Coordinates of C-alpha atoms in Angstrom, one line a residue:
M223 CA 0.0 0.0 0.0
T224 CA 1.2 3.5 -0.8
F225 CA -0.3 6.6 0.8
E226 CA 0.4 10.1 -0.4
S227 CA -1.4 12.1 2.4
S228 CA -2.3 12.0 6.0
S229 CA -5.9 11.9 5.1
E230 CA -5.3 8.6 3.3
I231 CA -3.6 7.2 6.4
T232 CA -6.5 8.4 8.6
A233 CA -9.0 6.8 6.2
L234 CA -7.1 3.5 6.4
I235 CA -7.0 3.6 10.2
V236 CA -10.7 4.1 10.3
S237 CA -11.3 1.3 7.9
L238 CA -9.1 -1.2 9.7
A239 CA -10.6 -0.4 13.1
R240 CA -14.1 -0.9 11.7
I241 CA -13.2 -4.5 10.7
G242 CA -15.2 -6.6 13.2
R243 CA -15.4 -10.2 14.1
C244 CA -17.8 -13.0 14.8
W245 CA -17.5 -15.6 17.6
S246 CA -19.3 -17.8 20.2
P247 CA -21.3 -20.1 17.8
S248 CA -24.1 -22.1 19.4
F249 CA -26.3 -24.6 17.6
A250 CA -30.1 -24.7 17.9
P251 CA -31.1 -28.1 19.3
D252 CA -32.3 -29.2 15.8
G253 CA -29.0 -28.1 14.3
D254 CA -30.7 -25.9 11.7
E255 CA -29.6 -22.6 13.0
L256 CA -26.6 -20.9 14.8
A257 CA -26.6 -18.1 17.3
F258 CA -23.4 -16.2 17.5
I259 CA -21.9 -12.8 18.5
S260 CA -20.8 -10.1 16.1
D261 CA -19.8 -6.5 16.3
L262 CA -21.2 -5.8 12.9
T263 CA -23.1 -2.8 14.2
G264 CA -20.2 -1.4 16.2
K265 CA -20.9 -3.2 19.5
P266 CA -20.9 -6.9 20.1
Q267 CA -24.5 -8.3 20.0
V268 CA -26.3 -11.6 19.4
W269 CA -27.2 -12.7 15.8
R270 CA -28.6 -15.9 14.3
M271 CA -28.4 -17.5 10.9
P272 CA -29.1 -20.8 9.1
A273 CA -26.4 -23.3 10.0
A274 CA -26.0 -24.1 6.3
G275 CA -25.2 -20.5 5.5
G276 CA -27.4 -17.5 4.7
F277 CA -28.2 -14.0 5.7
P278 CA -27.9 -13.3 9.5
S279 CA -30.5 -11.5 11.5
A280 CA -30.0 -9.5 14.7
V281 CA -31.3 -10.8 17.9
T282 CA -30.2 -8.3 20.5
A283 CA -29.6 -4.6 20.6
F284 CA -28.5 -4.2 24.2
D285 CA -26.8 -1.1 25.6
E286 CA -24.3 -3.6 27.1
Q287 CA -21.6 -5.4 25.2
V288 CA -22.4 -9.1 24.7
S289 CA -19.6 -11.6 25.3
L290 CA -21.3 -15.1 25.2
V291 CA -24.4 -16.8 24.0
I292 CA -25.7 -20.3 24.5
W293 CA -28.9 -21.8 22.9
S294 CA -31.1 -23.7 25.4
P295 CA -31.5 -27.5 24.8
D296 CA -35.3 -27.0 24.4
G297 CA -34.8 -24.3 21.8
R298 CA -36.9 -21.8 23.7
W299 CA -34.2 -19.4 25.0
L300 CA -30.8 -17.9 24.4
A301 CA -28.7 -17.3 27.5
V302 CA -26.6 -14.1 27.1
E303 CA -23.7 -12.9 29.1
S304 CA -23.1 -9.1 28.8
A305 CA -20.9 -6.4 30.3
P306 CA -22.6 -3.2 31.3
G307 CA -20.3 -0.3 30.5
G308 CA -17.7 -2.7 29.2
G309 CA -16.8 -3.6 32.8
M310 CA -15.9 -7.0 34.2
N311 CA -19.1 -7.1 36.2
S312 CA -20.9 -9.2 33.6
Q313 CA -24.6 -10.1 33.9
I314 CA -26.8 -12.8 32.5
D315 CA -30.0 -12.4 30.6
I316 CA -32.3 -14.7 28.6
V317 CA -34.1 -13.8 25.4
R318 CA -36.2 -15.6 22.9
P319 CA -34.4 -16.6 19.7
D320 CA -36.3 -13.7 18.0
G321 CA -35.0 -11.3 20.6
S322 CA -38.2 -10.9 22.5
D323 CA -39.0 -11.4 26.2
R324 CA -35.7 -10.2 27.5
R325 CA -35.3 -11.1 31.2
R326 CA -32.3 -10.4 33.5
L327 CA -31.5 -13.3 35.8
T328 CA -28.7 -11.8 37.8
A329 CA -28.9 -8.9 40.3
G330 CA -26.8 -6.4 38.4
G331 CA -24.7 -3.8 40.2
S332 CA -21.1 -4.7 40.9
S333 CA -21.4 -8.5 41.0
N334 CA -19.5 -10.7 38.6
N335 CA -21.6 -13.4 36.9
W336 CA -20.2 -16.0 34.5
L337 CA -22.5 -18.0 32.3
G338 CA -21.9 -21.8 32.7
A339 CA -24.3 -24.2 31.0
W340 CA -27.9 -25.1 30.6
T341 CA -29.3 -28.2 32.3
K342 CA -30.1 -30.7 29.6
D343 CA -33.9 -30.2 30.0
G344 CA -33.5 -26.4 29.4
R345 CA -35.5 -25.6 32.5
S346 CA -32.5 -24.2 34.5
L347 CA -29.4 -22.3 34.0
L348 CA -26.1 -22.8 35.7
Y349 CA -23.7 -19.9 36.4
S350 CA -20.9 -18.7 38.7
S351 CA -21.2 -15.5 40.7
N352 CA -19.7 -13.4 43.6
Q353 CA -23.2 -12.1 44.4
E354 CA -22.9 -13.2 48.1
S355 CA -19.2 -12.4 48.7
A356 CA -17.0 -10.2 46.5
D357 CA -13.8 -12.4 47.0
T358 CA -15.3 -15.7 46.0
M359 CA -17.1 -17.1 42.9
E360 CA -19.6 -19.8 43.8
C361 CA -21.9 -21.9 41.6
F362 CA -25.6 -21.3 41.3
R363 CA -28.7 -22.7 39.5
I364 CA -31.7 -20.7 38.6
T365 CA -35.0 -22.3 37.6
L366 CA -36.6 -20.3 34.8
D367 CA -40.3 -21.0 35.5
T368 CA -40.1 -20.0 39.1
G369 CA -37.1 -17.7 39.2
A370 CA -35.8 -19.7 42.3
T371 CA -32.0 -19.5 42.7
E372 CA -30.1 -22.3 44.5
K373 CA -26.6 -22.0 45.7
L374 CA -24.7 -25.2 44.7
T375 CA -21.2 -24.6 46.3
S376 CA -19.9 -23.0 49.4
A377 CA -16.2 -23.9 49.5
G378 CA -14.9 -20.4 48.7
G379 CA -12.3 -19.6 46.1
T380 CA -13.0 -19.1 42.4
T381 CA -15.3 -21.8 41.2
V382 CA -16.8 -22.2 37.6
I383 CA -19.1 -24.8 36.0
E384 CA -17.5 -27.0 33.3
D385 CA -20.2 -29.5 32.4
S386 CA -23.5 -31.0 33.5
S387 CA -24.8 -34.6 33.4
A388 CA -27.8 -35.3 31.3
D389 CA -30.2 -35.3 34.3
G390 CA -28.5 -32.3 35.9
A391 CA -27.8 -34.4 39.1
R392 CA -24.0 -34.1 38.7
L393 CA -21.8 -31.3 37.6
L394 CA -18.1 -31.0 36.8
I395 CA -16.8 -27.9 38.5
K396 CA -13.3 -26.2 38.5
R397 CA -12.0 -24.4 41.5
V398 CA -8.9 -22.2 41.0
A399 CA -6.3 -22.3 43.8
Y400 CA -4.2 -19.7 42.1
R401 CA -3.4 -18.7 38.5
G402 CA -1.8 -21.8 37.0
D403 CA -3.2 -24.3 39.5
N404 CA -6.7 -25.7 39.9
N405 CA -8.8 -28.7 40.8
L406 CA -11.8 -30.5 39.3
Y407 CA -14.6 -31.8 41.4
L408 CA -17.7 -34.0 40.8
L409 CA -20.6 -32.2 42.4
E410 CA -23.8 -34.0 43.5
T411 CA -26.3 -31.2 43.2
S412 CA -28.9 -32.9 45.5
S413 CA -26.5 -33.2 48.5
G414 CA -23.9 -30.6 47.7
G415 CA -21.2 -33.3 48.1
E416 CA -18.0 -32.8 46.2
R417 CA -15.6 -35.5 45.0
L418 CA -12.1 -34.3 44.3
L419 CA -11.0 -35.7 40.9
T420 CA -7.5 -34.2 40.6
A421 CA -5.4 -34.8 43.7
H422 CA -2.0 -33.6 42.6
D423 CA 1.2 -31.8 43.6
P424 CA 0.9 -28.2 42.4
P425 CA 1.2 -26.5 40.0
A426 CA -1.0 -28.2 37.4
S427 CA -4.0 -27.2 35.5
F428 CA -7.2 -29.1 34.5
E429 CA -9.3 -27.3 32.0
N430 CA -12.2 -27.8 29.6
A431 CA -13.6 -30.7 31.6
R432 CA -16.3 -32.7 29.9
F433 CA -18.3 -35.9 30.7
S434 CA -17.9 -38.7 28.2
H435 CA -21.0 -39.5 26.2
D436 CA -21.9 -42.4 28.7
E437 CA -21.0 -40.2 31.7
R438 CA -18.7 -42.9 33.0
A439 CA -15.6 -40.9 32.5
V440 CA -14.3 -37.3 32.3
F441 CA -12.0 -35.8 29.6
A442 CA -10.0 -32.7 30.3
I443 CA -6.9 -30.7 29.2
S444 CA -4.1 -31.1 31.7
N445 CA -0.4 -30.7 32.2
Q446 CA -0.3 -32.9 35.3
D447 CA 2.9 -35.0 35.2
T448 CA 3.7 -33.7 31.7
D449 CA 5.2 -30.4 30.5
M450 CA 2.9 -29.9 27.5
A451 CA -0.8 -29.9 28.1
C452 CA -2.6 -32.8 26.6
L453 CA -6.0 -34.6 26.4
C454 CA -6.5 -36.7 29.6
R455 CA -9.2 -39.1 30.6
L456 CA -10.4 -40.3 34.0
S457 CA -12.8 -43.2 34.6
L458 CA -15.3 -42.3 37.3
A459 CA -15.0 -45.8 38.7
P460 CA -13.6 -45.8 42.3
G461 CA -9.8 -46.0 42.4
S462 CA -9.2 -44.9 38.8
K463 CA -6.4 -42.6 37.8
W464 CA -5.9 -40.0 35.1
E465 CA -4.4 -41.4 31.9
I466 CA -3.1 -39.5 28.8
A467 CA -5.5 -40.0 25.9
R468 CA -3.7 -37.8 23.3
A469 CA -0.5 -35.9 23.5
R470 CA 2.2 -34.3 21.3
A471 CA 5.8 -33.5 22.2
D472 CA 5.8 -30.4 19.9
A473 CA 2.4 -28.8 20.9
E474 CA 0.1 -28.1 23.7
L475 CA -3.6 -28.9 23.5
A476 CA -5.5 -25.6 23.5
E477 CA -9.2 -26.7 23.2
F478 CA -11.3 -29.8 22.4
A479 CA -14.9 -30.7 21.8
L480 CA -16.7 -34.1 22.0
S481 CA -19.5 -35.1 19.7
R482 CA -22.8 -35.8 21.6
H483 CA -22.7 -39.5 20.7
G484 CA -19.2 -40.0 21.8
G485 CA -17.6 -41.2 18.7
L486 CA -15.4 -38.2 17.8
A487 CA -13.2 -35.6 19.4
A488 CA -12.0 -32.4 17.8
L489 CA -8.7 -31.2 19.2
V490 CA -6.9 -27.8 18.7
W491 CA -3.2 -28.0 19.0
N492 CA -1.1 -24.9 19.8
I493 CA 2.4 -24.8 18.1
A494 CA 4.2 -21.6 19.2
G495 CA 0.9 -19.7 18.8
Q496 CA -0.3 -21.3 15.6
N497 CA -3.1 -23.9 15.6
E498 CA -3.8 -27.2 14.0
L499 CA -7.1 -29.1 14.1
E500 CA -7.2 -32.9 14.6
L501 CA -10.2 -35.2 14.5
V502 CA -9.8 -38.2 16.7
A503 CA -12.0 -41.4 16.7
L504 CA -12.3 -42.2 20.4
A505 CA -13.4 -45.8 19.9
N506 CA -10.7 -46.7 17.4
E507 CA -7.6 -46.5 19.6
M508 CA -7.6 -42.7 19.3
E509 CA -6.9 -42.7 15.5
G510 CA -6.5 -39.1 14.4
Q511 CA -6.6 -37.0 11.2
L512 CA -5.2 -33.5 10.8
I513 CA -7.5 -31.2 9.0
E514 CA -6.1 -28.3 6.9
L515 CA -8.0 -25.1 7.5
P516 CA -7.6 -21.6 5.9
G517 CA -6.5 -19.8 9.1
E518 CA -3.7 -19.7 11.6
I519 CA -6.0 -19.5 14.7
I520 CA -8.8 -22.0 15.5
E521 CA -11.2 -21.4 18.4
S522 CA -14.7 -22.1 19.7
L523 CA -15.3 -25.7 18.6
R524 CA -19.0 -26.7 18.6
F525 CA -20.4 -30.0 17.2
S526 CA -23.9 -29.9 15.8
P527 CA -26.4 -32.0 17.7
D528 CA -26.2 -34.9 15.2
G529 CA -22.4 -34.7 15.1
S530 CA -22.2 -34.3 11.3
T531 CA -20.9 -30.7 11.4
L532 CA -18.3 -28.8 13.5
A533 CA -18.7 -25.1 13.8
L534 CA -15.5 -23.2 14.6
C535 CA -13.9 -19.7 14.5
L536 CA -11.0 -19.1 12.2
S537 CA -8.7 -16.1 12.0
G538 CA -5.2 -15.1 11.1
A539 CA -2.8 -12.2 10.8
R540 CA -4.6 -11.1 7.5
A541 CA -8.1 -12.4 8.3
P542 CA -10.6 -11.2 10.9
Q543 CA -12.3 -13.8 13.1
D544 CA -15.3 -15.5 11.3
I545 CA -17.4 -18.6 11.8
W546 CA -16.9 -21.6 9.6
R547 CA -18.4 -25.0 9.4
L548 CA -16.6 -28.3 8.7
N549 CA -18.4 -31.3 7.3
I550 CA -17.2 -34.3 9.3
D551 CA -17.6 -36.9 6.5
S552 CA -16.0 -34.9 3.6
C553 CA -13.8 -32.6 5.7
G554 CA -15.0 -29.8 3.4
T555 CA -15.3 -26.3 4.9
R556 CA -17.6 -23.4 4.3
Q557 CA -17.4 -19.8 5.6
L558 CA -20.6 -18.9 7.3
T559 CA -20.0 -15.3 8.4
R560 CA -18.1 -12.6 6.6
S561 CA -17.0 -9.7 8.7
P562 CA -17.1 -6.6 6.5
H563 CA -13.8 -5.0 5.6
V564 CA -14.9 -2.0 3.6
G565 CA -12.0 -0.2 2.0
V566 CA -9.4 -2.8 3.0
N567 CA -8.1 -5.5 0.7
L568 CA -7.2 -8.3 3.1
E569 CA -4.8 -9.8 0.6
Q570 CA -2.6 -6.6 0.9
L571 CA -2.3 -6.9 4.6
V572 CA 0.9 -8.2 6.2
G573 CA 1.3 -11.7 7.5
A574 CA 3.4 -12.8 10.5
R575 CA 6.7 -14.7 10.6
L576 CA 7.9 -16.7 13.6
L577 CA 11.3 -15.7 14.8
K578 CA 13.3 -17.6 17.5
Y579 CA 16.1 -16.3 19.7
R580 CA 17.7 -16.8 23.1
A581 CA 17.3 -15.0 26.4
H582 CA 20.1 -13.8 28.7
D583 CA 20.1 -17.1 30.4
D584 CA 19.9 -19.1 27.1
L585 CA 16.2 -19.8 27.5
P586 CA 14.6 -20.3 24.1
L587 CA 12.2 -17.4 23.2
S588 CA 10.1 -16.6 20.1
G589 CA 7.8 -14.0 18.7
W590 CA 5.8 -13.0 15.6
H591 CA 7.4 -10.5 13.3
Y592 CA 5.4 -8.2 11.0
T593 CA 7.4 -6.1 8.5
P594 CA 6.1 -3.3 6.3
R595 CA 5.6 -4.0 2.6
L596 CA 7.5 -0.8 1.7
G597 CA 11.0 0.2 2.7
D598 CA 13.9 -1.9 3.9
A599 CA 15.3 -3.0 7.2
P600 CA 16.3 -1.8 9.7
Y601 CA 12.8 -0.5 10.4
P602 CA 11.4 1.7 13.1
T603 CA 9.9 -1.1 15.2
V604 CA 7.3 -1.4 18.0
L605 CA 7.7 -4.3 20.5
S606 CA 4.1 -5.4 21.5
F607 CA 3.6 -7.4 24.7
H608 CA 0.6 -9.5 25.3
G609 CA -1.5 -9.5 28.5
G610 CA -2.0 -12.3 31.0
P611 CA 0.8 -12.6 31.9
E612 CA 0.0 -16.1 31.0
G613 CA -1.5 -15.1 27.7
Q614 CA 0.1 -15.8 24.4
E615 CA 0.9 -13.8 21.3
Q616 CA -0.6 -15.4 18.2
P617 CA -0.7 -14.5 14.5
R618 CA -4.2 -13.1 14.7
F619 CA -5.7 -10.0 13.0
R620 CA -4.7 -6.8 14.8
Y621 CA -6.0 -3.6 13.2
D622 CA -3.5 -1.6 15.2
Y623 CA -0.6 -3.7 13.9
Q624 CA -1.8 -3.3 10.3
A625 CA -2.2 0.4 10.7
L626 CA 1.4 0.7 12.0
L627 CA 2.7 -1.4 9.2
A628 CA 1.0 0.9 6.7
Q629 CA 3.0 3.7 8.2
G630 CA 6.3 1.9 7.6
I631 CA 6.6 0.8 11.2
A632 CA 7.4 -2.9 11.9
V633 CA 5.9 -4.8 14.8
F634 CA 7.5 -7.6 16.8
A635 CA 5.2 -9.4 19.3
P636 CA 7.3 -11.7 21.6
N637 CA 6.3 -14.6 23.8
V638 CA 8.7 -14.0 26.7
R639 CA 8.9 -16.3 29.8
G640 CA 5.5 -16.7 31.5
S641 CA 3.6 -17.0 28.3
S642 CA 1.2 -19.9 27.8
G643 CA 1.5 -22.5 25.0
F644 CA 5.1 -23.5 25.7
G645 CA 4.6 -25.9 28.6
L646 CA 4.1 -26.0 32.3
R647 CA 7.7 -25.0 33.2
F648 CA 7.8 -22.0 30.8
V649 CA 4.5 -20.5 32.0
N650 CA 5.7 -20.5 35.6
L651 CA 9.2 -19.0 34.9
D652 CA 8.0 -15.5 35.8
N653 CA 6.2 -16.2 39.1
G654 CA 7.1 -13.9 42.0
A655 CA 10.8 -12.9 42.0
L656 CA 11.4 -14.7 38.7
R657 CA 9.6 -11.7 37.1
F658 CA 12.9 -9.8 37.1
H659 CA 14.0 -12.3 34.5
A660 CA 10.9 -11.6 32.4
I661 CA 11.8 -7.9 32.6
Q662 CA 15.3 -8.7 31.3
D663 CA 13.6 -10.5 28.4
I664 CA 12.4 -7.0 27.2
A665 CA 16.0 -5.9 26.7
T666 CA 17.1 -9.2 25.2
T667 CA 14.2 -9.0 22.7
A668 CA 15.2 -5.5 21.6
Q669 CA 18.9 -6.5 21.4
F670 CA 18.0 -9.5 19.2
L671 CA 16.0 -7.3 16.7
V672 CA 18.8 -4.7 16.5
E673 CA 21.7 -7.2 16.2
S674 CA 19.7 -9.2 13.5
G675 CA 19.4 -6.0 11.5
F676 CA 15.6 -5.9 11.7
A677 CA 15.2 -2.8 13.9
D678 CA 16.7 0.6 14.0
P679 CA 18.1 1.1 17.5
G680 CA 17.2 4.7 17.6
R681 CA 13.6 4.1 16.6
L682 CA 12.3 1.5 19.0
G683 CA 8.9 1.7 20.6
I684 CA 7.1 -0.5 23.2
M685 CA 3.4 -1.1 23.8
G686 CA 1.0 -3.5 25.4
G687 CA -2.3 -4.0 27.1
S688 CA -3.1 -5.2 30.7
Y689 CA 0.0 -7.1 31.7
G690 CA 1.5 -6.0 28.5
G691 CA 1.0 -2.5 29.8
Y692 CA 3.0 -3.5 32.9
M693 CA 5.8 -4.7 30.6
T694 CA 5.6 -1.5 28.7
M695 CA 6.1 0.6 31.8
A696 CA 8.7 -1.8 33.1
G697 CA 10.6 -1.5 29.9
L698 CA 10.5 2.3 29.8
A699 CA 11.6 2.5 33.5
H700 CA 14.3 -0.2 33.5
Y701 CA 15.8 0.6 30.1
P702 CA 15.3 4.4 29.6
D703 CA 17.9 4.6 26.8
L704 CA 16.4 1.7 24.8
F705 CA 13.0 3.0 23.8
A706 CA 12.0 6.3 22.0
A707 CA 8.3 6.0 22.9
G708 CA 5.7 3.9 24.7
V709 CA 2.0 3.2 24.7
N710 CA 0.5 1.8 27.9
L711 CA -3.0 0.3 27.4
Y712 CA -4.8 -0.3 30.8
G713 CA -1.6 -1.7 32.4
V714 CA -0.7 -2.5 36.0
V715 CA 2.0 -0.1 37.3
N716 CA 1.7 -0.5 41.1
F717 CA 1.1 -4.0 42.5
K718 CA 0.1 -2.5 45.9
T719 CA -2.8 -0.5 44.5
F720 CA -3.6 -3.3 42.0
F721 CA -4.2 -5.8 44.9
E722 CA -6.2 -3.2 46.9
L723 CA -8.5 -2.1 44.1
T724 CA -8.9 -5.0 41.6
E725 CA -11.7 -7.5 42.0
P726 CA -11.2 -9.3 45.3
W727 CA -11.5 -12.7 43.6
M728 CA -8.8 -11.6 41.1
A729 CA -6.5 -10.5 43.9
S730 CA -6.9 -13.8 45.7
V731 CA -5.8 -16.0 42.8
S732 CA -2.9 -13.7 41.8
K733 CA -0.7 -14.0 44.9
I734 CA 1.5 -16.8 43.5
E735 CA 1.8 -15.2 40.1
Y736 CA 2.9 -11.7 41.3
G737 CA 3.6 -12.1 45.1
D738 CA 1.5 -12.0 48.3
P739 CA 0.9 -8.4 49.4
E740 CA 0.7 -9.5 53.0
T741 CA 4.0 -11.3 53.1
E742 CA 6.0 -10.1 50.0
G743 CA 5.3 -6.4 50.1
C744 CA 9.0 -5.5 49.4
L745 CA 9.1 -7.8 46.4
L746 CA 5.9 -6.3 44.9
E747 CA 7.4 -2.8 45.5
A748 CA 10.6 -3.7 43.7
L749 CA 8.6 -5.2 40.8
S750 CA 6.3 -2.2 40.5
P751 CA 7.3 0.3 37.7
I752 CA 5.6 3.2 39.7
H753 CA 8.7 3.4 41.9
K754 CA 11.0 3.8 38.9
L755 CA 9.1 6.3 36.8
D756 CA 11.7 8.9 37.7
R757 CA 13.9 7.1 35.2
V758 CA 11.4 7.3 32.3
R759 CA 12.3 9.8 29.6
A760 CA 10.4 8.4 26.6
P761 CA 7.1 10.1 25.5
T762 CA 4.3 7.9 26.8
L763 CA 0.6 7.5 25.6
V764 CA -1.8 6.1 28.2
L765 CA -5.2 4.7 27.3
H766 CA -7.7 3.2 29.8
G767 CA -11.4 2.3 30.3
A768 CA -13.1 4.2 33.1
N769 CA -15.1 1.0 34.0
D770 CA -12.2 -1.3 34.2
T771 CA -12.5 -3.4 37.4
N772 CA -9.7 -5.8 36.5
V773 CA -7.0 -3.1 36.3
P774 CA -8.7 -0.1 37.9
V775 CA -8.2 3.3 36.3
H776 CA -6.1 4.5 39.3
E777 CA -3.2 2.6 37.7
A778 CA -3.3 4.9 34.7
E779 CA -3.8 8.0 36.8
Q780 CA -0.6 7.2 38.7
V781 CA 1.5 7.0 35.6
V782 CA 0.1 10.2 34.1
A783 CA 0.5 12.2 37.3
A784 CA 4.1 11.0 37.8
L785 CA 5.2 11.7 34.3
R786 CA 3.5 15.1 34.1
A787 CA 5.2 16.1 37.4
R788 CA 8.6 15.5 35.7
D789 CA 7.5 17.2 32.4
V790 CA 7.9 13.9 30.5
P791 CA 5.7 14.1 27.4
V792 CA 2.5 12.2 28.2
E793 CA -1.0 12.0 26.7
Y794 CA -4.0 10.4 28.4
I795 CA -7.1 9.0 26.7
L796 CA -9.9 7.8 29.1
F797 CA -12.9 6.0 27.5
P798 CA -15.9 6.5 29.8
D799 CA -17.9 3.5 28.3
E800 CA -15.2 0.8 28.3
G801 CA -13.8 -1.7 30.8
H802 CA -10.8 -3.9 30.4
G803 CA -10.2 -3.4 26.7
F804 CA -11.8 -1.4 24.0
T805 CA -14.8 -2.9 22.2
N806 CA -17.0 -0.2 20.9
E807 CA -16.2 0.7 17.3
R808 CA -15.8 4.5 17.9
N809 CA -13.3 3.7 20.7
R810 CA -11.4 1.3 18.5
I811 CA -11.0 3.9 15.9
T812 CA -9.9 6.6 18.5
A813 CA -7.4 4.2 20.1
A814 CA -5.9 3.0 16.8
A815 CA -5.5 6.5 15.5
A816 CA -3.9 7.7 18.7
I817 CA -1.4 4.8 18.8
V818 CA -0.4 5.1 15.1
N819 CA -0.1 8.9 15.3
W820 CA 1.9 8.6 18.5
F821 CA 4.5 6.2 17.1
A822 CA 4.6 7.9 13.7
K823 CA 5.4 11.2 15.5
T824 CA 7.9 9.7 18.0
L825 CA 9.6 7.0 15.8

């Protein structure tokens, strides 16, 4: 792409930021229709369409941003999770498939409510909530006809519903001990009795738990006794132990789905951030078949009720997230949704290339490199750090990346230590005091790009959101001579105030990851960039959502006040209708334009 004026660049930024996505597919019980979420109108809402393909129709027009939809087994309702003001305090509604008869099931206010599952008869809905105590997420069941709500767990901690038996008498629940370690329990709903299924030496994770079709066993993704997460199976017969059902030495299992009749499993493997889909015949000694798909990222697997079709979300560096269907017999694919990209030729966007390098202690690291179509290396380059910290950078569509590339600015998005997708050991290498090594990875990454001839050492920028915002401020403070500019999107800067002001349940599960504020205050102070902002010299752009309850806006305010007091160039954009991240179309446009103009001016 060649642009001759700033107005052309502005028009491109607007067009890129308007490119939406579709996700959360959910089949109607007869398999003839799909409900899903799209931000086609500028804000994520529920839509429905024929499962064979066709024109979609809008179901909801909430003021709130919708994040999840599940069709009831009897076909009468859609359960919808939404976030008022974009905040983390999500609420749960039900609506008819035509959008009528909206009814809020949760209390609203500041409570957090996470949609779990329908009971198989469609009469009740299961969810997790901190409606009784802010620092714990417990499981609840609400009966639609009567409105009666029953509390199902009382053990404390952060508990979520994974699956329900056909009669609703047993649930699989997950209780998080801390980030990176959890347990699964079999809950008898009539008595409230819980059976621990995952006795283990921490840390280990057990995710995506599902009953087998005959409900005599449980499948889950786990890294217990193995470095790379894999598909594991546990017979529910007394005395049984977990066994590995499917594993790969070169990849972690990211997601799986089971067909209702139990004959087939669909597995998504994560290889350094790129995905592969495998179909596995469970009854045939786990015979598998890799399926080629037109996208680097595969998510949200959903089998149709008869098992003949798999709905999934595909995306890539040059393709926004859309819903596709896979015919199980023929392995043929069809794109069902088409996110508009008016004014943008997707073929002219820039793809990502995986680069590998070594950390200061010889730990293998990697990242995704995007280089402009015009110009030659070394490029002005922005290092972009993902959130989490146990998130992962993947080659998915980023409108801000593509806008930077159109300005001749390269992007390198690393997966430093602590990132997921690279094994149990790797994801825990930044816990507590080990985080100082993760901060050193920032400098190592920049050095690698410069020494490899990719990046201009005088024109390096750094940005990131959430924990990536923390890494941004840590990089600017620890290495003031390294970066010419930074962009901090809703990042943590002071662990003391983070623990005091974030959601109590979030604080309780983060003490191993970051440090315990009651016993490791000195460590948290040393790790907090707020105490080193007197070293920052690079111009810094700060963006935050006013309704963010995960990383409260006080984190941004501290950065802005400290830099302004020292006359360091700083700009601050506060979005009054956003939470943790920017979802509304007008805010995406504002944020993208601000980021691109900031780096274009400073780099």
